[in-house]
Coordinates of C-alpha atoms and ligand atoms in Angstrom, one line a residue:
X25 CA -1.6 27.6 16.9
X26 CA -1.2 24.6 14.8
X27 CA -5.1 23.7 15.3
X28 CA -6.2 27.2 14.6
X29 CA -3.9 27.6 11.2
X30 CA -5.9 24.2 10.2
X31 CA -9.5 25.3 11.1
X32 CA -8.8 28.8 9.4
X33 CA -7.5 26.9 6.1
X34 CA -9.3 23.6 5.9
X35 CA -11.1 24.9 3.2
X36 CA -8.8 25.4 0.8
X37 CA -6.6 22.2 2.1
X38 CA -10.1 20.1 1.0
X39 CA -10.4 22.1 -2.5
X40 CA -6.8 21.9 -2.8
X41 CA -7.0 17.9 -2.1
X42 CA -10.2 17.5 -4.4
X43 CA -8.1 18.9 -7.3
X44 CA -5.4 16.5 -6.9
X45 CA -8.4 14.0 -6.6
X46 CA -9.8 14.9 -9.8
X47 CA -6.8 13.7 -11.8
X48 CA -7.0 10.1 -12.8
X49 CA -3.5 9.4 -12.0
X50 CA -3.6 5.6 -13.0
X51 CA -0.2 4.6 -13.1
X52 CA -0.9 0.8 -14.4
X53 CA -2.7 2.2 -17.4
X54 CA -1.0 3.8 -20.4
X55 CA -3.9 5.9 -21.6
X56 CA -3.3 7.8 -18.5
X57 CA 0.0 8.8 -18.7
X58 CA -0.2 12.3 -19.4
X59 CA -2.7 12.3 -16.0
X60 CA -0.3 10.9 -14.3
X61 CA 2.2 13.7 -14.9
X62 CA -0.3 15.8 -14.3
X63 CA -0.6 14.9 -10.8
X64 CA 3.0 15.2 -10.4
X65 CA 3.1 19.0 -11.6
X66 CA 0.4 20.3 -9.2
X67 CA 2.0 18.6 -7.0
X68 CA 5.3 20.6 -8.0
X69 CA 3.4 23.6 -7.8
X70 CA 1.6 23.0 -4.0
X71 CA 5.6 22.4 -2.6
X72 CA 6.8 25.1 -4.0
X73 CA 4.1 27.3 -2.9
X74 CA 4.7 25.8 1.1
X75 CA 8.0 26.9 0.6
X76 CA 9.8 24.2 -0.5
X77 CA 12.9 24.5 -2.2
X78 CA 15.1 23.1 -5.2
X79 CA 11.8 21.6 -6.1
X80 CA 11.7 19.3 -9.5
X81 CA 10.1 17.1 -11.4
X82 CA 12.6 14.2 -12.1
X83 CA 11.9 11.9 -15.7
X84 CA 12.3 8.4 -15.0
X85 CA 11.9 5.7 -17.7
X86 CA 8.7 5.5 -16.5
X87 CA 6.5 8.2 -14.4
X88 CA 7.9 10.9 -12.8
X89 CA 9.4 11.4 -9.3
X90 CA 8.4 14.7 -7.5
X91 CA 11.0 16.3 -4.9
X92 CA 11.4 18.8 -3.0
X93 CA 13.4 20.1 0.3
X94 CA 14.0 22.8 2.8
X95 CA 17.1 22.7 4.4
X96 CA 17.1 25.3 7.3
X97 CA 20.1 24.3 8.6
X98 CA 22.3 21.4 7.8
X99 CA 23.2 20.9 11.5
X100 CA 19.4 19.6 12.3
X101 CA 18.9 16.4 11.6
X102 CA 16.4 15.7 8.1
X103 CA 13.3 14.2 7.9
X104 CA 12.7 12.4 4.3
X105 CA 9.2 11.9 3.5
X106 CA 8.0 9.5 0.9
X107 CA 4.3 9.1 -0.1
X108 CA 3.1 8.1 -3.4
X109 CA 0.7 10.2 -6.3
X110 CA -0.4 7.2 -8.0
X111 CA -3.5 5.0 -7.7
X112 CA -4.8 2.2 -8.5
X113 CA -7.4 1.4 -11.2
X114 CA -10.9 2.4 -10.4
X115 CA -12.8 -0.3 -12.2
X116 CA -15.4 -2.1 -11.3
X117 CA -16.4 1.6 -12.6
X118 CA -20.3 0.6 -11.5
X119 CA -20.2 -0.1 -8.3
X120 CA -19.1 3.7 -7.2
X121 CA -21.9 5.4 -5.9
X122 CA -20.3 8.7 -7.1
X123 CA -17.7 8.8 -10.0
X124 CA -14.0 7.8 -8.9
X125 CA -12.2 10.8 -9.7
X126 CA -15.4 13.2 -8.5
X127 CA -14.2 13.4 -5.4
X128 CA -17.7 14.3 -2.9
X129 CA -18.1 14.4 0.8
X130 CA -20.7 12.4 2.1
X131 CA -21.3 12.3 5.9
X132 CA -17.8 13.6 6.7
X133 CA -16.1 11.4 4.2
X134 CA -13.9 12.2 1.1
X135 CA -14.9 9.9 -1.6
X136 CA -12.9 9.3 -4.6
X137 CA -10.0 7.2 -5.8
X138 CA -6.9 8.0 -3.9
X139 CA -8.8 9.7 -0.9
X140 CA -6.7 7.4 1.5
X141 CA -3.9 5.5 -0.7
X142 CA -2.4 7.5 -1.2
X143 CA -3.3 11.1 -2.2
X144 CA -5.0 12.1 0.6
X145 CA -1.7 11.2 3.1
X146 CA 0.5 12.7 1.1
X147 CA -1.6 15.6 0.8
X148 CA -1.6 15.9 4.4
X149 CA 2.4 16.6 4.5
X150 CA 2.4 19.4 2.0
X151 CA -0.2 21.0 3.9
X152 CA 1.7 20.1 7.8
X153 CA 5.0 21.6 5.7
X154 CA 2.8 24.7 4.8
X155 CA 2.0 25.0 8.2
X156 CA 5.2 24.7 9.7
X157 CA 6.8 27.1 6.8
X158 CA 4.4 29.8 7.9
X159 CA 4.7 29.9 11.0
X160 CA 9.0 30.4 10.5
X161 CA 9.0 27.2 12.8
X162 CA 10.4 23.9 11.1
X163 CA 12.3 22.8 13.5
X164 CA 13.8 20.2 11.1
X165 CA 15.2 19.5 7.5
X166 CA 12.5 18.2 5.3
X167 CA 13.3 16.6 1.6
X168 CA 10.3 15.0 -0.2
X169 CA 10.0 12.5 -2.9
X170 CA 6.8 11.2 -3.8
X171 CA 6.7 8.7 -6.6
X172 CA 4.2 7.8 -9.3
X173 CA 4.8 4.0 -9.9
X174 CA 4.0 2.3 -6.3
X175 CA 1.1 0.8 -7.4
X176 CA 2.7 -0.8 -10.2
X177 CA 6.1 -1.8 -8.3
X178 CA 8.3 1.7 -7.7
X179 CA 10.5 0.2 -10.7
X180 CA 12.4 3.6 -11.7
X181 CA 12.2 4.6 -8.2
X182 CA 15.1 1.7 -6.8
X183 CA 17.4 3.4 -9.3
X184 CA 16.8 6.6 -8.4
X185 CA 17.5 6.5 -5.0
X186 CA 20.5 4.1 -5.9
X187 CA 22.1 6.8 -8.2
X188 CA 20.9 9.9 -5.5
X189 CA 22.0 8.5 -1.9
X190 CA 23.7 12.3 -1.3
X191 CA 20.8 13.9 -2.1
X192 CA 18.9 11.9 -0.5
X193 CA 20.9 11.8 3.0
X194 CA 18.7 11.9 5.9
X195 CA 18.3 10.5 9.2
X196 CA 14.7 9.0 9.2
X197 CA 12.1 8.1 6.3
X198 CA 8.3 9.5 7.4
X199 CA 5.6 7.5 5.2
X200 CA 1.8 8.2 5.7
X201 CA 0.4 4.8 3.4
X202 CA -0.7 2.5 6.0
X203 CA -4.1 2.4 8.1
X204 CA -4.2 3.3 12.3
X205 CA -6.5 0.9 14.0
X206 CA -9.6 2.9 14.6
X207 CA -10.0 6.9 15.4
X208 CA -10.4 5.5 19.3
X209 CA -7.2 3.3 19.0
X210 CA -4.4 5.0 17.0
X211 CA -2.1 3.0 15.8
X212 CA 1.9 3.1 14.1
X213 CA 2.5 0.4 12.0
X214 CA 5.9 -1.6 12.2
X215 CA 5.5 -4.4 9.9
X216 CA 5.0 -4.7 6.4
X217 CA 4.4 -8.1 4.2
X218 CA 6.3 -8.9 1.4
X219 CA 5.1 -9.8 -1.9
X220 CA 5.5 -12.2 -5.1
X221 CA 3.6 -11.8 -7.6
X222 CA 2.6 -15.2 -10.1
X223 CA 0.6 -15.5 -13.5
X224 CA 0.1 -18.8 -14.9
X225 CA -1.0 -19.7 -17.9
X226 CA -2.5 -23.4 -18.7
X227 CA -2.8 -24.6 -22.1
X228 CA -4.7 -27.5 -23.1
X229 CA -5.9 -28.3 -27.0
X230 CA -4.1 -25.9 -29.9
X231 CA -7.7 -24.3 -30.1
X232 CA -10.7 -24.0 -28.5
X233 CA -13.2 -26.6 -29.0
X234 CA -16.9 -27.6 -29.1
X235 CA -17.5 -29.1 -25.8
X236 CA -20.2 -31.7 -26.7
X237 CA -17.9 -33.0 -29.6
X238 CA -15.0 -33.3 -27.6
X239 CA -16.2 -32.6 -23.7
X240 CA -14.7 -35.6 -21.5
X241 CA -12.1 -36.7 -23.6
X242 CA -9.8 -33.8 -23.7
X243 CA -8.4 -31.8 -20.5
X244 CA -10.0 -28.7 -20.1
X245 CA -7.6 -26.0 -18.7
X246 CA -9.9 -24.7 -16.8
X247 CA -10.6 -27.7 -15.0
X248 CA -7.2 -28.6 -14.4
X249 CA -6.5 -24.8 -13.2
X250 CA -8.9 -24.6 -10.4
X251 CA -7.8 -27.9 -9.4
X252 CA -4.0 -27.0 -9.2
X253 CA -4.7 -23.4 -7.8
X254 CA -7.1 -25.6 -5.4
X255 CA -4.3 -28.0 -4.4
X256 CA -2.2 -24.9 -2.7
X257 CA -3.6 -25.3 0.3
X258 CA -4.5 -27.8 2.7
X259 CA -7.5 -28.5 4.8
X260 CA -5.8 -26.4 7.8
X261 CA -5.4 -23.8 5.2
X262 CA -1.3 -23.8 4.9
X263 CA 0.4 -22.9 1.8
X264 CA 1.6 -26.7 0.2
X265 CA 4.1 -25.5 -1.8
X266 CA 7.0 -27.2 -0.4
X267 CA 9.6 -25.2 1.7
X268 CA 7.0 -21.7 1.7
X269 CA 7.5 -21.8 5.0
X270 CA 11.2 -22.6 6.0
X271 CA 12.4 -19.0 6.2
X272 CA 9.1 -17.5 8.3
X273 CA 10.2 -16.6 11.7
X274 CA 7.7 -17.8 14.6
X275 CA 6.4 -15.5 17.1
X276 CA 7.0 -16.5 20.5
X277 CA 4.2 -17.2 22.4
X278 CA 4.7 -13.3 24.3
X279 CA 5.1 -11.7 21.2
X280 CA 1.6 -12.9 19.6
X281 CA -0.2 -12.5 23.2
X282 CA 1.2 -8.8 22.8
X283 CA 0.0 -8.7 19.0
X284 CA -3.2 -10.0 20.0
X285 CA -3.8 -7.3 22.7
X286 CA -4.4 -4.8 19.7
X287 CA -8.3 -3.9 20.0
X288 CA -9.7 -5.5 17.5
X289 CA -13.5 -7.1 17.2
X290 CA -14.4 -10.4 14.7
X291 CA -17.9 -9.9 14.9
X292 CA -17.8 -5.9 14.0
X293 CA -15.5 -7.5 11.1
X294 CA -17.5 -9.9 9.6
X295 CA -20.4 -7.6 10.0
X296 CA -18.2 -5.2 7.7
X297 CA -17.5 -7.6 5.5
X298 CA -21.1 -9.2 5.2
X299 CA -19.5 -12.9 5.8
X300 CA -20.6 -15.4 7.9
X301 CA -17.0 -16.4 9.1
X302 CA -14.1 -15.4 8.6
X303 CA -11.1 -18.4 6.7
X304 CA -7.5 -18.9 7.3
X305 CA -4.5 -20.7 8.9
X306 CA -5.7 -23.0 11.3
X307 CA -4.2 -22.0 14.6
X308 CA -4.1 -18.1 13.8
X309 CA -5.8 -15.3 14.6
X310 CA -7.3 -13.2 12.1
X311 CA -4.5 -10.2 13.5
X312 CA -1.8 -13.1 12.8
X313 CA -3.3 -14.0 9.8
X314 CA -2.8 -10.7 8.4
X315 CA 0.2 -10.1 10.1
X316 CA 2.8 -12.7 10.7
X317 CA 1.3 -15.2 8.5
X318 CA 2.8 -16.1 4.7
X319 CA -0.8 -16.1 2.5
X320 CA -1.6 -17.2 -0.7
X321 CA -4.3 -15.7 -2.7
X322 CA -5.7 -16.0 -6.5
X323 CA -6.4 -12.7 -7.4
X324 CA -8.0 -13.0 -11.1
X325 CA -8.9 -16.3 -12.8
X326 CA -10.4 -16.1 -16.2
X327 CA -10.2 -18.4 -19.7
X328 CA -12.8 -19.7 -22.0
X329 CA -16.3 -17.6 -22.3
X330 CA -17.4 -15.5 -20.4
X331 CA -20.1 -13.4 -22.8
X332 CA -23.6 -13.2 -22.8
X333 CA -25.5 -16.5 -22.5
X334 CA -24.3 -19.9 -22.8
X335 CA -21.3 -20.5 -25.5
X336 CA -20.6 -24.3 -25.3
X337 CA -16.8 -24.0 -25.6
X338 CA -13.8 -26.6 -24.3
X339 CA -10.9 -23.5 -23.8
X340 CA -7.8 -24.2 -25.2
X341 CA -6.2 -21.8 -22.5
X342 CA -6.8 -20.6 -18.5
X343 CA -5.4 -18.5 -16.8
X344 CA -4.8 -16.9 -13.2
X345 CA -2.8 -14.4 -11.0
X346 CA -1.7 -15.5 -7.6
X347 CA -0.2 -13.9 -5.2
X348 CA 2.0 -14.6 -1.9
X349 CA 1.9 -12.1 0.6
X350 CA 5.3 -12.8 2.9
X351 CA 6.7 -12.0 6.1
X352 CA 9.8 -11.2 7.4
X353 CA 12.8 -13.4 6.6
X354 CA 10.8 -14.7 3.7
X355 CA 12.7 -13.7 -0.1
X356 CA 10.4 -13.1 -2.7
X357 CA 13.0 -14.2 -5.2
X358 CA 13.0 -17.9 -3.6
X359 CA 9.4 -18.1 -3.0
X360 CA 9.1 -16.8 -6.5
X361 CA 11.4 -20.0 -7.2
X362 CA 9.2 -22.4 -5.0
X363 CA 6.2 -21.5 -6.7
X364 CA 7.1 -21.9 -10.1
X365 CA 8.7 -25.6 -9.8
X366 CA 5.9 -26.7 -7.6
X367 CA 3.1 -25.3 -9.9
X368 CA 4.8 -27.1 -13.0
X369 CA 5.3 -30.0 -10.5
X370 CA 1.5 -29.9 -10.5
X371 CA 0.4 -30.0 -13.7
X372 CA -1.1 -33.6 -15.6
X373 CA 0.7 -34.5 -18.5
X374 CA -2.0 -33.6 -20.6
X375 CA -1.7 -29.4 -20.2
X376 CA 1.1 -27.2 -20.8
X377 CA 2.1 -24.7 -18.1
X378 CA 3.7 -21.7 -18.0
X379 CA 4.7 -19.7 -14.8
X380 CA 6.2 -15.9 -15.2
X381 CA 6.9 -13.5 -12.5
X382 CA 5.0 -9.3 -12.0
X383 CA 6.9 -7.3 -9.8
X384 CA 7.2 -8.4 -6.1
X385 CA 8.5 -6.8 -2.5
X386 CA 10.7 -7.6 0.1
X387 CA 9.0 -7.4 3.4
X388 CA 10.2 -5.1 6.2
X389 CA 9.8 -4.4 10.1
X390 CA 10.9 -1.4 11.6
X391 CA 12.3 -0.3 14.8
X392 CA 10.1 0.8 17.8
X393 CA 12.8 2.1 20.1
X394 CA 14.1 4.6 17.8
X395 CA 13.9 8.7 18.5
X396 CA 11.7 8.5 15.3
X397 CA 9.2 6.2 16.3
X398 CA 9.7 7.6 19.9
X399 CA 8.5 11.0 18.5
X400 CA 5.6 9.5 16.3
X401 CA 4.2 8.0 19.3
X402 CA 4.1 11.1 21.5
X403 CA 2.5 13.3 18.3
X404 CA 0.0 10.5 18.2
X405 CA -0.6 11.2 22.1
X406 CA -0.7 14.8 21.9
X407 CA -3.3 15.2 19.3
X408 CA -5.2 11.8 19.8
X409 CA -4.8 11.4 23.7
X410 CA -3.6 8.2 23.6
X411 CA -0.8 6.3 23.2
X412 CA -0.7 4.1 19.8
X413 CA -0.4 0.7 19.6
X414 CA 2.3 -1.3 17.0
X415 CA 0.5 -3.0 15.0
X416 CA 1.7 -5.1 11.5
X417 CA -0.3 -4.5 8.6
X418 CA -1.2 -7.0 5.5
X419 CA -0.2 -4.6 2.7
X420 CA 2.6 -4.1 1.3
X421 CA 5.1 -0.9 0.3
X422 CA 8.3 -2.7 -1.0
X423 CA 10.1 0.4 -1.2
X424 CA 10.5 0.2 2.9
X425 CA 13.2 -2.4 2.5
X426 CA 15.2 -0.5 -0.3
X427 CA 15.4 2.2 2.0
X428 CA 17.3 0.4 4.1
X429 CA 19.6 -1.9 2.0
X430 CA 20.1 1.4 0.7
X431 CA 20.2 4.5 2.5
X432 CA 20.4 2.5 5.4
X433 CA 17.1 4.4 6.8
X434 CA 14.8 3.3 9.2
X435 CA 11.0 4.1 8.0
X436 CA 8.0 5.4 10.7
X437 CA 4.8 4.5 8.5
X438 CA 2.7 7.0 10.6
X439 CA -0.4 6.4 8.4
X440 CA -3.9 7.4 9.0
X441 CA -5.9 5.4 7.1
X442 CA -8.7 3.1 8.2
X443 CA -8.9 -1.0 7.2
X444 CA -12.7 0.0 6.7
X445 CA -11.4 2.8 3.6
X446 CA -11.7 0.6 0.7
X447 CA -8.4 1.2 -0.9
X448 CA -8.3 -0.3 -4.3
X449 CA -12.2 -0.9 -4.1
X450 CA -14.8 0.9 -5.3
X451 CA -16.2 3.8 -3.4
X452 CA -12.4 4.1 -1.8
X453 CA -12.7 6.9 1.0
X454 CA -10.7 8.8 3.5
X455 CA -12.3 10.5 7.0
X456 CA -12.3 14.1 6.9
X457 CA -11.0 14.0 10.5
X458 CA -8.3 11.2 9.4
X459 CA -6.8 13.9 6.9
X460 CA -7.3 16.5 9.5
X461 CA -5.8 15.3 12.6
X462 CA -3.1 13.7 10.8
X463 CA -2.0 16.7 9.5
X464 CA -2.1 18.0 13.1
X465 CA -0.6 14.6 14.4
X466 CA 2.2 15.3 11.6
X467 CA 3.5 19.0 12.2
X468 CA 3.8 17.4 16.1
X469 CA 6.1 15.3 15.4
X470 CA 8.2 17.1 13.8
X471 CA 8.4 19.0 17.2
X472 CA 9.1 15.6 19.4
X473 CA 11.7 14.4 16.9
X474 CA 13.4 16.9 17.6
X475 CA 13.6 17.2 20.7
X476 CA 13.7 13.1 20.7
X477 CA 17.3 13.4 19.0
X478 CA 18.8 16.2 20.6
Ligands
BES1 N1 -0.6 1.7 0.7 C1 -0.6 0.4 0.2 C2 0.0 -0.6 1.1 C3 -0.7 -0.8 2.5 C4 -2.0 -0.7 2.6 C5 0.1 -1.0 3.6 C6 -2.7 -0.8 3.8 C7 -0.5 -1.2 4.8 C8 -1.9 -1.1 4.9 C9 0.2 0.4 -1.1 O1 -0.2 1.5 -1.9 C10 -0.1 -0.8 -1.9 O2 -1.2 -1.0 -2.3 N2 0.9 -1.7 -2.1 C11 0.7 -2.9 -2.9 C12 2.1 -3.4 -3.3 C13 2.6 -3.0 -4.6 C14 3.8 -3.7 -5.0 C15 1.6 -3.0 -5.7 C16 0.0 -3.9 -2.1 O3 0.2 -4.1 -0.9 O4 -0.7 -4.7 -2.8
MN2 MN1 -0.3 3.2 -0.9
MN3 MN1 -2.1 0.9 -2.9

């Protein structure tokens, strides 16, 4: 039934995707703030149209939250589904091979900024809601909220759920933002890193200056930066900064032979990524790496020139945005800490250095003997024929841990992505199959959770 109702109205699912795809909802960039609400009111429009109900648009201080519900009968245990409308950035805007928010489909592909992350997974919910609606079977509550600020932190979004816990009341979080393993290995995620999130900012000489002139006899920032961001790890490839590593909580020996069981094959991955080999913590597999491992990572370095041809210039400033990606038990707020006193610790008496804080993210690691994940797992079996593997993804959605401190909520991040997607690249994409057969995979387990909690 459910299979037929999707091959009768993929169609209009697709053209209803593309026009949610054609919005440049860039929440980290204020020229796009009236796209970004935008987004949110068609997406207003496509609940209320499944059939949801008491469906608003709620003003933050920042972008809006969308929600919605259908409560067929408060005896039933609810189903909250989160999912976010924003995306990331598009730029490096040359290396699309098609324009980021003219969403194509090559070779049975969606193309277009937020195909996968995370437009295209939320997409898939209104449209397993619509489903279920229409055929006067939802065997559950539902309430929605789908946020417009993940990609920049979900600031406003902590307070709203803090100040709307009774609206809010459920019994399980569903969140489609994370990646399976391949479409032959289905996967449910049930880790999540952390995150803190550093800029620095080295300043050498009040101004800049002509490097012949002065060149040797003053510290260059730059200099001294890529040696102090080159200093944060050592030759086995560990984080330095002291103490990064007190709170992380070792695998036993079972536990990473299980984790390494996952299919997973380094040569298919470095042929993806067009390296030679692949670089991390000595001792680790690339799956751990990812994983279970604290990383480090300078995501943008710049200072001095950078124009056309050769300037001969001695900056008078560099600077750089690191990140640490961390694992369960880690806090961002004392790793924030570490890194700031180390990275001053660093720097030669002739720079200045100043350390400030973006937004960062509590890691999280959810249950896999609940009803919920119980119920994921046979959906994923129904529609895929095989059982999923637990897997513990890179990324981060900090919002996972909130949920808990707050609502005391378990999450199942039943996502469909691929690794392989290029989320926050260019030429992002999302498999017309992934956005089909999750939305199959979803209205199932509505069916099994059910049944799982009765
Ligand atoms: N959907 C991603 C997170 C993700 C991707 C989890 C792949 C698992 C697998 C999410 O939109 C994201 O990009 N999160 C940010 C964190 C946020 C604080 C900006 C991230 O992980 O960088
Ligand atoms: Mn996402
Ligand atoms: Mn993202």
């Amino acid at each position: 039934m459910t299979k037929q109702y999707i091959s009768t109205h993929q169609d209009r699912f697709l053209a209803e995707l593309f026009e949610l795809l054609r919005i440049p909802s860039v929440s980290a960039d204020s020229r796009h703030k009236d796209d970004v609400r935008k987004a949110a009111v068609f997406l207003v429009g496509k609940l209320k149209s499944a059939g949801a109900e008491k469906v608003e648009l709620v003003e933050t201080a920042g972008h809006p939250i969308v929600y919605g519900e259908k409560i067929v009968n408060p005896a039933l245990p609810t189903v909250l589904v989160y999912g976010h409308y924003d995306v990331q950035p598009p730029d490096p805007l040359n290396l699309w091979t098609t324009p980021p928010f003219e969403p194509v489909i090559r070779e049975g592909v969606i193309y277009a900024r937020g195909s996968c992350d995370d437009k295209g997974q939320v997409y898939m919910h209104i449209k397993a809601f619509e489903i279920l609606c229409a055929q006067g079977n939802l065997p559950c509550n539902i309430k929605f909220m789908i946020e417009g600020e993940e990609e920049v932190g979900s600031d406003h979004l902590g307070t709203f759920v803090k100040e709307n816990k009774a609206r809010l009341k459920a019994d399980v979080i569903l969140i489609s933002d994370t990646a399976i393993i391949s479409l032959d290995h289905p996967s449910i995620t049930v880790g999540l890193r952390g995150l803190s999130y550093m800029e620095v900012e080295v300043t050498g000489p009040n101004r800049d200056l002509h490097s012949g002139v002065y060149g040797g006899a003053v510290a260059n920032p730059i200099n001294v930066l890529s040696r102090m961001i080159a200093s944060l790890h050592d030759e086995n490839g560990k984080v330095t900064i002291p103490g990064f590593y007190d709170d992380v909580i070792e695998l036993s020996p079972s536990e990473r032979a299980e984790l390494n069981k996952a299919p997973f094959e380094l040569s298919e991955y470095k042929k993806d990524l067009d390296i030679a080999d692949v670089a991390g913590e000595k001792g680790y597999t690339t799956l751990e790496r990812t994983g279970i491992r604290p990383t480090l990572d300078a995501n943008g370095i710049w200072g001095g020139y950078t124009g056309e041809g050769a300037k001969t210039v001695l900056p008078s400033k560099a600077h750089a945005k690191i990140s640490m990606r961390l694992v369960p038990n880690q806090s961002p707020a004392r790793i924030t800490a570490l890194f700031t006193s180390h990275f001053q610790s660093l720097a030669p008496s002739t720079v200045k250095v100043k350390v400030t804080a973006h937004h960062g993210g509590e890691p999280a690691v959810t249950p896999t003997d609940s009803a919920a994940y119980q119920a994921a797992s046979r959906a994923f079996e129904q529609v895929w024929g095989k059982v999923p593997i637990p897997t513990r993804d890179g990324g981060s959605i900090p919002i996972v841990a909130l949920f808990k401190k707050e609502l005391g909520l378990d999450s199942v991040l039943m996502g469909f992505g691929l690794d392989s997607d290029a989320i926050h690249s260019p030429n992002e994409h999302y498999g017309v199959r992934n956005f089909l057969l999750g939305i199959e995979t979803i209205v199932a387990f509505y069916g099994h959770y059910v049944k799982a909690v009765r």
